Each structure stands twice: as C-alpha cells, then as structure tokens.
C-alpha cells in the first residue's frame, strides 16, 4: 500500500478537505494525491466540493446497510480497488469499526479541534469555552478504536481570548487546521512519520 494514495472521509462542510485539495494543487502534499472522498452524508456540502474539484466520491448512507460492518466492508472494497494507502478523516462523524481499522491499522488519521486528551468527542470548542481554558488548539492523531484516543502526531495551540465566542474561536481554530493538516498529510505521504509505541517521530525534510 502506498502512503501517497489518499482517501478523505468527511460528513459536513469539508473546509479541511478543500484545504487539502489546495495543498495538493500547490505541490505541498508531499507527493500525495487525493484519490477519493468517502462520505456518509450524500447531501453534505463536502460532496459538492469533490464534484467541483473533479475528485471521485463514494457516497453511502449507513442506514441503507444491515450493519455498520457491512457499510464499512463496502468502503474497504472500494479503498482496496483504488489502492488507497492513507485515510484522512476530516470531520467524519462516525466511529470506525475493526472492519476498516484492521486492514488500515496505523494508516488512518483524524483532526480534532482541541489539545487532546482534553475535550475529546463532540463540540470540543464549546467544551473548551465552557471550561474556561486559556489555551486550546488542534490535534492530529492516529485513529484507534476509541473516541479521539489514538497516538498524537502533531498539536498546535492558540490563546482563548476573554471575548471569544464559539464563532470567533472556531474561525481561528479552522485557520490552524488548514495549515497543520496538510503539513501532517504531506509528512505521511512522503514517509517521514514513524510510530514508536504511542510516540510519533516526524523526520525533517
Ligand atoms: C473540523 O473542525 C475538525 O477539527 C473536526 O470537524 C471539523 C470539520 O470541519 N473533526 P470541515 O468539515 O472540514 O469544515
């Protein structure tokens, strides 16, 4: 499996998907190429983004399948047909089962809008604001069977201002995401990331 053949999974807006496409077009994805969008929400804006960018998509409704496992088996078949070597979750709002995790062990990454392990799960930015933390940020991590629990690859922090609202904080977090995610995907696509136990080591270019 080649690390450079990438599938992005997303359920919503797809602004990170767009940032990854832009990075690839600018030659900033470490030689990686985005081969496929997978979405569990065929009507989501991200599907239109794929179409506009000329990227193939696999749009499946989980409820059309008898089980989560059968839904994922269909995805795995398509990933293997396209020789995908790296799965990039970008706002994909589902837990992954062993049907996908096992063949892609260590090859699935996610981006989360907090400094994990703080504020895992849904509405991380709301959780951070409610808690009153002064620093929050963005984490890119490998995916395991848990909710935002896999080994951390990269983190970037930002200051929470006293007058921040959910919207203003989300805007700044997104800007960080659009820089950090393509950097990490580029490093993986170029084979510069190694996992030793729970620690990741990123070799410089
Ligand atoms: C991002 O904030 C990401 O951290 C989280 O889901 C959001 C997706 O946003 N996992 P978008 O669909 O990329 O605009």
mmCIF file of N, CA and C in Angstrom, residues 36-168:
data_model
loop_
_atom_site.group_PDB
_atom_site.id
_atom_site.type_symbol
_atom_site.label_atom_id
_atom_site.label_comp_id
_atom_site.label_asym_id
_atom_site.label_seq_id
_atom_site.Cartn_x
_atom_site.Cartn_y
_atom_site.Cartn_z
ATOM 1 N N UNK A 36 -9.926 9.953 -3.542
ATOM 2 C CA UNK A 36 -11.325 9.613 -3.270
ATOM 3 C C UNK A 36 -11.840 10.389 -2.065
ATOM 4 N N UNK A 37 -13.104 10.834 -2.152
ATOM 5 C CA UNK A 37 -13.835 11.311 -0.969
ATOM 6 C C UNK A 37 -14.832 10.224 -0.567
ATOM 7 N N UNK A 38 -14.869 9.894 0.707
ATOM 8 C CA UNK A 38 -15.893 8.988 1.240
ATOM 9 C C UNK A 38 -16.774 9.802 2.179
ATOM 10 N N UNK A 39 -18.074 9.759 1.959
ATOM 11 C CA UNK A 39 -18.972 10.475 2.879
ATOM 12 C C UNK A 39 -20.178 9.610 3.226
ATOM 13 N N UNK A 40 -20.584 9.716 4.488
ATOM 14 C CA UNK A 40 -21.788 9.030 4.959
ATOM 15 C C UNK A 40 -23.013 9.934 4.837
ATOM 16 N N UNK A 41 -22.785 11.149 4.276
ATOM 17 C CA UNK A 41 -23.891 12.115 4.132
ATOM 18 C C UNK A 41 -23.882 12.607 2.685
ATOM 19 N N UNK A 42 -24.564 11.866 1.802
ATOM 20 C CA UNK A 42 -24.502 12.227 0.373
ATOM 21 C C UNK A 42 -24.927 13.668 0.084
ATOM 22 N N UNK A 43 -25.765 14.243 0.968
ATOM 23 C CA UNK A 43 -26.250 15.603 0.705
ATOM 24 C C UNK A 43 -25.349 16.688 1.325
ATOM 25 N N UNK A 44 -24.259 16.290 1.974
ATOM 26 C CA UNK A 44 -23.401 17.272 2.657
ATOM 27 C C UNK A 44 -22.637 18.132 1.648
ATOM 28 N N UNK A 45 -22.342 19.378 2.025
ATOM 29 C CA UNK A 45 -21.599 20.265 1.121
ATOM 30 C C UNK A 45 -20.276 19.671 0.626
ATOM 31 N N UNK A 46 -19.653 18.818 1.431
ATOM 32 C CA UNK A 46 -18.355 18.259 1.017
ATOM 33 C C UNK A 46 -18.482 17.461 -0.284
ATOM 34 N N UNK A 47 -19.638 16.852 -0.524
ATOM 35 C CA UNK A 47 -19.814 16.058 -1.747
ATOM 36 C C UNK A 47 -19.734 16.968 -2.976
ATOM 37 N N UNK A 48 -20.327 18.146 -2.856
ATOM 38 C CA UNK A 48 -20.275 19.107 -3.961
ATOM 39 C C UNK A 48 -18.844 19.586 -4.191
ATOM 40 N N UNK A 49 -18.123 19.760 -3.098
ATOM 41 C CA UNK A 49 -16.719 20.202 -3.240
ATOM 42 C C UNK A 49 -15.922 19.182 -4.050
ATOM 43 N N UNK A 50 -16.170 17.887 -3.788
ATOM 44 C CA UNK A 50 -15.445 16.841 -4.519
ATOM 45 C C UNK A 50 -15.797 16.925 -5.997
ATOM 46 N N UNK A 51 -17.086 17.070 -6.253
ATOM 47 C CA UNK A 51 -17.509 17.137 -7.659
ATOM 48 C C UNK A 51 -16.855 18.327 -8.354
ATOM 49 N N UNK A 52 -16.872 19.492 -7.691
ATOM 50 C CA UNK A 52 -16.275 20.691 -8.288
ATOM 51 C C UNK A 52 -14.787 20.503 -8.561
ATOM 52 N N UNK A 53 -14.138 19.724 -7.681
ATOM 53 C CA UNK A 53 -12.681 19.549 -7.819
ATOM 54 C C UNK A 53 -12.341 18.372 -8.731
ATOM 55 N N UNK A 54 -13.364 17.666 -9.216
ATOM 56 C CA UNK A 54 -13.111 16.522 -10.090
ATOM 57 C C UNK A 54 -12.530 15.331 -9.352
ATOM 58 N N UNK A 55 -12.879 15.201 -8.087
ATOM 59 C CA UNK A 55 -12.391 14.061 -7.295
ATOM 60 C C UNK A 55 -13.539 13.053 -7.135
ATOM 61 N N UNK A 56 -13.232 11.779 -7.358
ATOM 62 C CA UNK A 56 -14.258 10.734 -7.255
ATOM 63 C C UNK A 56 -14.781 10.660 -5.838
ATOM 64 N N UNK A 57 -16.058 10.296 -5.700
ATOM 65 C CA UNK A 57 -16.563 10.147 -4.343
ATOM 66 C C UNK A 57 -17.388 8.878 -4.197
ATOM 67 N N UNK A 58 -17.356 8.365 -2.985
ATOM 68 C CA UNK A 58 -18.156 7.207 -2.605
ATOM 69 C C UNK A 58 -19.111 7.713 -1.538
ATOM 70 N N UNK A 59 -20.383 7.826 -1.907
ATOM 71 C CA UNK A 59 -21.380 8.416 -1.008
ATOM 72 C C UNK A 59 -22.361 7.325 -0.611
ATOM 73 N N UNK A 60 -22.287 6.892 0.624
ATOM 74 C CA UNK A 60 -23.131 5.780 1.077
ATOM 75 C C UNK A 60 -23.863 6.185 2.346
ATOM 76 N N UNK A 61 -25.134 5.796 2.421
ATOM 77 C CA UNK A 61 -25.887 6.042 3.665
ATOM 78 C C UNK A 61 -25.808 4.803 4.537
ATOM 79 N N UNK A 62 -25.231 4.941 5.733
ATOM 80 C CA UNK A 62 -25.112 3.761 6.599
ATOM 81 C C UNK A 62 -26.451 3.063 6.833
ATOM 82 N N UNK A 63 -27.528 3.840 6.864
ATOM 83 C CA UNK A 63 -28.823 3.198 7.180
ATOM 84 C C UNK A 63 -29.321 2.318 6.022
ATOM 85 N N UNK A 64 -28.699 2.411 4.878
ATOM 86 C CA UNK A 64 -29.058 1.518 3.777
ATOM 87 C C UNK A 64 -28.416 0.139 3.916
ATOM 88 N N UNK A 65 -27.612 -0.033 4.976
ATOM 89 C CA UNK A 65 -26.924 -1.312 5.189
ATOM 90 C C UNK A 65 -27.472 -1.980 6.450
ATOM 91 N N UNK A 66 -27.386 -3.318 6.462
ATOM 92 C CA UNK A 66 -27.944 -4.069 7.598
ATOM 93 C C UNK A 66 -27.120 -3.845 8.866
ATOM 94 N N UNK A 67 -25.826 -3.492 8.719
ATOM 95 C CA UNK A 67 -24.992 -3.273 9.906
ATOM 96 C C UNK A 67 -23.884 -2.280 9.555
ATOM 97 N N UNK A 68 -23.251 -1.734 10.605
ATOM 98 C CA UNK A 68 -22.093 -0.838 10.401
ATOM 99 C C UNK A 68 -20.976 -1.576 9.683
ATOM 100 N N UNK A 69 -20.861 -2.877 10.024
ATOM 101 C CA UNK A 69 -19.778 -3.677 9.446
ATOM 102 C C UNK A 69 -19.959 -3.829 7.930
ATOM 103 N N UNK A 70 -21.210 -4.057 7.502
ATOM 104 C CA UNK A 70 -21.445 -4.215 6.057
ATOM 105 C C UNK A 70 -21.226 -2.894 5.331
ATOM 106 N N UNK A 71 -21.610 -1.808 5.981
ATOM 107 C CA UNK A 71 -21.356 -0.468 5.411
ATOM 108 C C UNK A 71 -19.854 -0.274 5.204
ATOM 109 N N UNK A 72 -19.084 -0.585 6.230
ATOM 110 C CA UNK A 72 -17.626 -0.393 6.120
ATOM 111 C C UNK A 72 -16.984 -1.387 5.146
ATOM 112 N N UNK A 73 -17.541 -2.595 5.065
ATOM 113 C CA UNK A 73 -16.963 -3.578 4.131
ATOM 114 C C UNK A 73 -17.041 -3.047 2.702
ATOM 115 N N UNK A 74 -18.121 -2.367 2.397
ATOM 116 C CA UNK A 74 -18.246 -1.814 1.044
ATOM 117 C C UNK A 74 -17.199 -0.709 0.816
ATOM 118 N N UNK A 75 -16.965 0.081 1.860
ATOM 119 C CA UNK A 75 -15.935 1.123 1.743
ATOM 120 C C UNK A 75 -14.560 0.483 1.547
ATOM 121 N N UNK A 76 -14.253 -0.524 2.352
ATOM 122 C CA UNK A 76 -12.932 -1.169 2.259
ATOM 123 C C UNK A 76 -12.707 -1.726 0.847
ATOM 124 N N UNK A 77 -13.745 -2.325 0.279
ATOM 125 C CA UNK A 77 -13.598 -2.884 -1.070
ATOM 126 C C UNK A 77 -13.202 -1.784 -2.057
ATOM 127 N N UNK A 78 -13.840 -0.626 -1.929
ATOM 128 C CA UNK A 78 -13.530 0.481 -2.852
ATOM 129 C C UNK A 78 -12.120 1.037 -2.587
ATOM 130 N N UNK A 79 -11.742 1.125 -1.318
ATOM 131 C CA UNK A 79 -10.391 1.615 -0.984
ATOM 132 C C UNK A 79 -9.336 0.680 -1.567
ATOM 133 N N UNK A 80 -9.605 -0.612 -1.476
ATOM 134 C CA UNK A 80 -8.612 -1.564 -1.964
ATOM 135 C C UNK A 80 -8.563 -1.549 -3.488
ATOM 136 N N UNK A 81 -9.717 -1.389 -4.105
ATOM 137 C CA UNK A 81 -9.761 -1.306 -5.574
ATOM 138 C C UNK A 81 -8.917 -0.120 -6.062
ATOM 139 N N UNK A 82 -8.934 0.952 -5.286
ATOM 140 C CA UNK A 82 -8.184 2.156 -5.679
ATOM 141 C C UNK A 82 -6.787 2.206 -5.060
ATOM 142 N N UNK A 83 -6.412 1.129 -4.373
ATOM 143 C CA UNK A 83 -5.078 1.025 -3.758
ATOM 144 C C UNK A 83 -4.761 2.208 -2.847
ATOM 145 N N UNK A 84 -5.761 2.562 -2.027
ATOM 146 C CA UNK A 84 -5.584 3.654 -1.071
ATOM 147 C C UNK A 84 -4.655 3.192 0.057
ATOM 148 N N UNK A 85 -3.694 4.051 0.427
ATOM 149 C CA UNK A 85 -2.748 3.703 1.484
ATOM 150 C C UNK A 85 -2.834 4.593 2.712
ATOM 151 N N UNK A 86 -3.623 5.663 2.643
ATOM 152 C CA UNK A 86 -3.754 6.589 3.767
ATOM 153 C C UNK A 86 -5.188 7.126 3.809
ATOM 154 N N UNK A 87 -5.793 7.019 4.983
ATOM 155 C CA UNK A 87 -7.166 7.518 5.181
ATOM 156 C C UNK A 87 -7.107 8.739 6.085
ATOM 157 N N UNK A 88 -7.661 9.837 5.594
ATOM 158 C CA UNK A 88 -7.614 11.114 6.315
ATOM 159 C C UNK A 88 -9.042 11.473 6.712
ATOM 160 N N UNK A 89 -9.347 11.382 8.001
ATOM 161 C CA UNK A 89 -10.681 11.769 8.470
ATOM 162 C C UNK A 89 -10.698 13.284 8.672
ATOM 163 N N UNK A 90 -11.687 13.927 8.080
ATOM 164 C CA UNK A 90 -11.775 15.393 8.184
ATOM 165 C C UNK A 90 -13.227 15.750 8.461
ATOM 166 N N UNK A 91 -13.598 15.664 9.737
ATOM 167 C CA UNK A 91 -14.984 15.920 10.087
ATOM 168 C C UNK A 91 -15.879 14.749 9.704
ATOM 169 N N UNK A 92 -15.356 13.534 9.854
ATOM 170 C CA UNK A 92 -16.158 12.313 9.602
ATOM 171 C C UNK A 92 -16.767 11.910 10.937
ATOM 172 N N UNK A 93 -18.090 12.003 11.023
ATOM 173 C CA UNK A 93 -18.750 11.955 12.328
ATOM 174 C C UNK A 93 -19.185 10.549 12.734
ATOM 175 N N UNK A 94 -18.322 9.564 12.500
ATOM 176 C CA UNK A 94 -18.670 8.193 12.884
ATOM 177 C C UNK A 94 -17.466 7.520 13.512
ATOM 178 N N UNK A 95 -17.735 6.631 14.465
ATOM 179 C CA UNK A 95 -16.655 5.784 14.985
ATOM 180 C C UNK A 95 -16.365 4.703 13.953
ATOM 181 N N UNK A 96 -15.115 4.306 13.866
ATOM 182 C CA UNK A 96 -14.685 3.322 12.875
ATOM 183 C C UNK A 96 -14.676 1.941 13.541
ATOM 184 N N UNK A 97 -15.097 0.913 12.826
ATOM 185 C CA UNK A 97 -15.093 -0.445 13.405
ATOM 186 C C UNK A 97 -13.843 -1.207 12.927
ATOM 187 N N UNK A 98 -13.595 -2.369 13.509
ATOM 188 C CA UNK A 98 -12.432 -3.167 13.083
ATOM 189 C C UNK A 98 -12.453 -3.553 11.604
ATOM 190 N N UNK A 99 -13.620 -3.546 10.971
ATOM 191 C CA UNK A 99 -13.677 -3.899 9.537
ATOM 192 C C UNK A 99 -12.776 -2.957 8.723
ATOM 193 N N UNK A 100 -12.752 -1.681 9.122
ATOM 194 C CA UNK A 100 -11.894 -0.706 8.445
ATOM 195 C C UNK A 100 -10.551 -0.549 9.169
ATOM 196 N N UNK A 101 -10.617 -0.605 10.487
ATOM 197 C CA UNK A 101 -9.388 -0.383 11.279
ATOM 198 C C UNK A 101 -8.330 -1.460 11.035
ATOM 199 N N UNK A 102 -8.767 -2.693 10.912
ATOM 200 C CA UNK A 102 -7.786 -3.782 10.826
ATOM 201 C C UNK A 102 -6.966 -3.708 9.534
ATOM 202 N N UNK A 103 -7.608 -3.629 8.360
ATOM 203 C CA UNK A 103 -6.765 -3.562 7.153
ATOM 204 C C UNK A 103 -5.982 -2.253 7.048
ATOM 205 N N UNK A 104 -6.429 -1.205 7.737
ATOM 206 C CA UNK A 104 -5.753 0.095 7.655
ATOM 207 C C UNK A 104 -5.115 0.510 8.990
ATOM 208 N N UNK A 105 -4.696 -0.472 9.765
ATOM 209 C CA UNK A 105 -4.077 -0.180 11.071
ATOM 210 C C UNK A 105 -2.880 0.752 10.883
ATOM 211 N N UNK A 106 -2.852 1.846 11.655
ATOM 212 C CA UNK A 106 -1.742 2.795 11.574
ATOM 213 C C UNK A 106 -1.758 3.669 10.327
ATOM 214 N N UNK A 107 -2.820 3.564 9.544
ATOM 215 C CA UNK A 107 -2.897 4.336 8.293
ATOM 216 C C UNK A 107 -4.131 5.235 8.255
ATOM 217 N N UNK A 108 -4.755 5.462 9.416
ATOM 218 C CA UNK A 108 -5.928 6.342 9.486
ATOM 219 C C UNK A 108 -5.600 7.478 10.453
ATOM 220 N N UNK A 109 -5.816 8.714 10.011
ATOM 221 C CA UNK A 109 -5.567 9.857 10.897
ATOM 222 C C UNK A 109 -6.822 10.724 10.993
ATOM 223 N N UNK A 110 -6.852 11.530 12.065
ATOM 224 C CA UNK A 110 -8.001 12.406 12.302
ATOM 225 C C UNK A 110 -7.494 13.763 12.778
ATOM 226 N N UNK A 111 -8.318 14.787 12.563
ATOM 227 C CA UNK A 111 -8.008 16.111 13.122
ATOM 228 C C UNK A 111 -9.111 16.467 14.105
ATOM 229 N N UNK A 112 -8.685 17.000 15.261
ATOM 230 C CA UNK A 112 -9.654 17.286 16.330
ATOM 231 C C UNK A 112 -9.389 18.698 16.854
ATOM 232 N N UNK A 113 -10.458 19.503 17.046
ATOM 233 C CA UNK A 113 -10.256 20.906 17.418
ATOM 234 C C UNK A 113 -10.074 21.151 18.915
ATOM 235 N N UNK A 114 -9.131 20.437 19.534
ATOM 236 C CA UNK A 114 -8.710 20.731 20.906
ATOM 237 C C UNK A 114 -7.335 20.124 21.100
ATOM 238 N N UNK A 115 -6.736 20.427 22.246
ATOM 239 C CA UNK A 115 -5.456 19.797 22.581
ATOM 240 C C UNK A 115 -5.774 18.503 23.328
ATOM 241 N N UNK A 116 -5.845 17.401 22.593
ATOM 242 C CA UNK A 116 -6.172 16.118 23.239
ATOM 243 C C UNK A 116 -5.097 15.753 24.247
ATOM 244 N N UNK A 117 -5.409 15.084 25.367
ATOM 245 C CA UNK A 117 -6.691 14.424 25.606
ATOM 246 C C UNK A 117 -7.786 15.322 26.180
ATOM 247 N N UNK A 118 -7.572 16.640 26.238
ATOM 248 C CA UNK A 118 -8.663 17.499 26.709
ATOM 249 C C UNK A 118 -9.762 17.584 25.646
ATOM 250 N N UNK A 119 -10.970 17.573 26.088
ATOM 251 C CA UNK A 119 -12.144 17.857 25.248
ATOM 252 C C UNK A 119 -12.270 16.949 24.027
ATOM 253 N N UNK A 120 -12.180 15.647 24.264
ATOM 254 C CA UNK A 120 -12.461 14.678 23.205
ATOM 255 C C UNK A 120 -13.961 14.694 22.910
ATOM 256 N N UNK A 121 -14.328 14.082 21.815
ATOM 257 C CA UNK A 121 -15.751 13.919 21.495
ATOM 258 C C UNK A 121 -16.336 15.141 20.817
ATOM 259 N N UNK A 122 -17.660 15.230 20.920
ATOM 260 C CA UNK A 122 -18.368 16.279 20.176
ATOM 261 C C UNK A 122 -18.172 17.663 20.790
ATOM 262 N N UNK A 123 -18.315 18.687 19.957
ATOM 263 C CA UNK A 123 -18.313 20.096 20.371
ATOM 264 C C UNK A 123 -17.114 20.437 21.252
ATOM 265 N N UNK A 124 -15.924 20.084 20.761
ATOM 266 C CA UNK A 124 -14.700 20.329 21.532
ATOM 267 C C UNK A 124 -14.519 21.818 21.831
ATOM 268 N N UNK A 125 -14.871 22.670 20.871
ATOM 269 C CA UNK A 125 -14.668 24.109 21.091
ATOM 270 C C UNK A 125 -15.631 24.635 22.145
ATOM 271 N N UNK A 126 -16.874 24.186 22.103
ATOM 272 C CA UNK A 126 -17.845 24.560 23.137
ATOM 273 C C UNK A 126 -17.401 24.064 24.502
ATOM 274 N N UNK A 127 -16.889 22.847 24.541
ATOM 275 C CA UNK A 127 -16.401 22.296 25.808
ATOM 276 C C UNK A 127 -15.277 23.180 26.367
ATOM 277 N N UNK A 128 -14.352 23.598 25.481
ATOM 278 C CA UNK A 128 -13.207 24.412 25.924
ATOM 279 C C UNK A 128 -13.685 25.767 26.448
ATOM 280 N N UNK A 129 -14.628 26.379 25.727
ATOM 281 C CA UNK A 129 -15.141 27.689 26.172
ATOM 282 C C UNK A 129 -15.857 27.553 27.512
ATOM 283 N N UNK A 130 -16.680 26.539 27.635
ATOM 284 C CA UNK A 130 -17.426 26.346 28.893
ATOM 285 C C UNK A 130 -16.498 26.084 30.070
ATOM 286 N N UNK A 131 -15.405 25.364 29.773
ATOM 287 C CA UNK A 131 -14.473 25.034 30.864
ATOM 288 C C UNK A 131 -13.693 26.270 31.308
ATOM 289 N N UNK A 132 -13.505 27.188 30.335
ATOM 290 C CA UNK A 132 -12.771 28.412 30.662
ATOM 291 C C UNK A 132 -11.268 28.299 30.496
ATOM 292 N N UNK A 133 -10.806 27.366 29.677
ATOM 293 C CA UNK A 133 -9.352 27.248 29.482
ATOM 294 C C UNK A 133 -8.814 28.491 28.772
ATOM 295 N N UNK A 134 -7.547 28.789 29.011
ATOM 296 C CA UNK A 134 -6.911 29.956 28.399
ATOM 297 C C UNK A 134 -6.172 29.587 27.121
ATOM 298 N N UNK A 135 -5.879 28.317 26.967
ATOM 299 C CA UNK A 135 -5.206 27.816 25.768
ATOM 300 C C UNK A 135 -6.009 26.646 25.237
ATOM 301 N N UNK A 136 -6.172 26.599 23.930
ATOM 302 C CA UNK A 136 -6.717 25.386 23.312
ATOM 303 C C UNK A 136 -5.952 25.160 22.022
ATOM 304 N N UNK A 137 -6.489 24.412 21.093
ATOM 305 C CA UNK A 137 -5.707 24.184 19.887
ATOM 306 C C UNK A 137 -6.267 23.097 19.015
ATOM 307 N N UNK A 138 -5.354 22.464 18.286
ATOM 308 C CA UNK A 138 -5.711 21.468 17.274
ATOM 309 C C UNK A 138 -4.780 20.273 17.445
ATOM 310 N N UNK A 139 -5.343 19.084 17.314
ATOM 311 C CA UNK A 139 -4.544 17.849 17.383
ATOM 312 C C UNK A 139 -4.774 17.018 16.133
ATOM 313 N N UNK A 140 -3.694 16.505 15.568
ATOM 314 C CA UNK A 140 -3.804 15.468 14.532
ATOM 315 C C UNK A 140 -3.286 14.183 15.164
ATOM 316 N N UNK A 141 -4.064 13.114 15.030
ATOM 317 C CA UNK A 141 -3.686 11.864 15.713
ATOM 318 C C UNK A 141 -4.041 10.654 14.862
ATOM 319 N N UNK A 142 -3.344 9.557 15.145
ATOM 320 C CA UNK A 142 -3.729 8.288 14.539
ATOM 321 C C UNK A 142 -5.042 7.838 15.167
ATOM 322 N N UNK A 143 -5.823 7.099 14.392
ATOM 323 C CA UNK A 143 -7.124 6.642 14.866
ATOM 324 C C UNK A 143 -7.012 5.211 15.365
ATOM 325 N N UNK A 144 -7.553 5.003 16.562
ATOM 326 C CA UNK A 144 -7.705 3.638 17.062
ATOM 327 C C UNK A 144 -9.200 3.414 17.314
ATOM 328 N N UNK A 145 -9.538 2.383 18.077
ATOM 329 C CA UNK A 145 -10.953 2.053 18.241
ATOM 330 C C UNK A 145 -11.719 3.006 19.154
ATOM 331 N N UNK A 146 -11.008 3.909 19.845
ATOM 332 C CA UNK A 146 -11.673 4.783 20.809
ATOM 333 C C UNK A 146 -12.090 6.111 20.197
ATOM 334 N N UNK A 147 -12.663 6.968 21.048
ATOM 335 C CA UNK A 147 -13.103 8.302 20.599
ATOM 336 C C UNK A 147 -11.950 9.286 20.818
ATOM 337 N N UNK A 148 -11.215 9.610 19.754
ATOM 338 C CA UNK A 148 -10.110 10.590 19.809
ATOM 339 C C UNK A 148 -8.996 10.157 20.777
ATOM 340 N N UNK A 149 -8.694 8.858 20.787
ATOM 341 C CA UNK A 149 -7.731 8.336 21.767
ATOM 342 C C UNK A 149 -6.397 7.876 21.166
ATOM 343 N N UNK A 150 -6.241 7.866 19.852
ATOM 344 C CA UNK A 150 -5.028 7.299 19.251
ATOM 345 C C UNK A 150 -3.806 8.178 19.450
ATOM 346 N N UNK A 151 -2.616 7.655 19.125
ATOM 347 C CA UNK A 151 -1.368 8.408 19.319
ATOM 348 C C UNK A 151 -1.364 9.760 18.606
ATOM 349 N N UNK A 152 -0.886 10.771 19.320
ATOM 350 C CA UNK A 152 -0.825 12.140 18.778
ATOM 351 C C UNK A 152 0.313 12.250 17.764
ATOM 352 N N UNK A 153 0.032 12.876 16.638
ATOM 353 C CA UNK A 153 1.083 13.131 15.631
ATOM 354 C C UNK A 153 1.588 14.567 15.746
ATOM 355 N N UNK A 154 0.656 15.513 15.841
ATOM 356 C CA UNK A 154 1.068 16.925 15.910
ATOM 357 C C UNK A 154 -0.005 17.719 16.637
ATOM 358 N N UNK A 155 0.444 18.764 17.338
ATOM 359 C CA UNK A 155 -0.501 19.659 18.011
ATOM 360 C C UNK A 155 -0.055 21.095 17.828
ATOM 361 N N UNK A 156 -1.033 21.997 17.765
ATOM 362 C CA UNK A 156 -0.721 23.427 17.725
ATOM 363 C C UNK A 156 -1.697 24.129 18.665
ATOM 364 N N UNK A 157 -1.159 25.045 19.449
ATOM 365 C CA UNK A 157 -2.013 25.693 20.452
ATOM 366 C C UNK A 157 -2.396 27.100 20.013
ATOM 367 N N UNK A 158 -3.457 27.600 20.592
ATOM 368 C CA UNK A 158 -3.799 29.016 20.413
ATOM 369 C C UNK A 158 -4.465 29.540 21.675
ATOM 370 N N UNK A 159 -4.362 30.851 21.830
ATOM 371 C CA UNK A 159 -4.865 31.503 23.041
ATOM 372 C C UNK A 159 -6.369 31.716 22.921
ATOM 373 N N UNK A 160 -7.107 31.424 23.996
ATOM 374 C CA UNK A 160 -8.532 31.760 24.049
ATOM 375 C C UNK A 160 -8.632 33.173 24.628
ATOM 376 N N UNK A 161 -9.217 34.090 23.853
ATOM 377 C CA UNK A 161 -9.343 35.482 24.302
ATOM 378 C C UNK A 161 -10.582 35.612 25.194
ATOM 379 N N UNK A 162 -10.548 36.618 26.075
ATOM 380 C CA UNK A 162 -11.676 36.794 27.005
ATOM 381 C C UNK A 162 -13.008 37.000 26.281
ATOM 382 N N UNK A 163 -12.937 37.675 25.136
ATOM 383 C CA UNK A 163 -14.195 37.972 24.428
ATOM 384 C C UNK A 163 -14.503 36.962 23.328
ATOM 385 N N UNK A 164 -13.825 35.807 23.316
ATOM 386 C CA UNK A 164 -14.095 34.812 22.278
ATOM 387 C C UNK A 164 -15.512 34.263 22.379
ATOM 388 N N UNK A 165 -16.127 34.073 21.210
ATOM 389 C CA UNK A 165 -17.404 33.364 21.131
ATOM 390 C C UNK A 165 -17.127 32.051 20.409
ATOM 391 N N UNK A 166 -18.150 31.206 20.350
ATOM 392 C CA UNK A 166 -17.986 29.935 19.637
ATOM 393 C C UNK A 166 -17.537 30.208 18.197
ATOM 394 N N UNK A 167 -18.092 31.258 17.598
ATOM 395 C CA UNK A 167 -17.764 31.545 16.192
ATOM 396 C C UNK A 167 -16.351 32.072 16.038
ATOM 397 N N UNK A 168 -15.960 33.018 16.893
ATOM 398 C CA UNK A 168 -14.621 33.605 16.715
ATOM 399 C C UNK A 168 -13.539 32.557 16.997
#
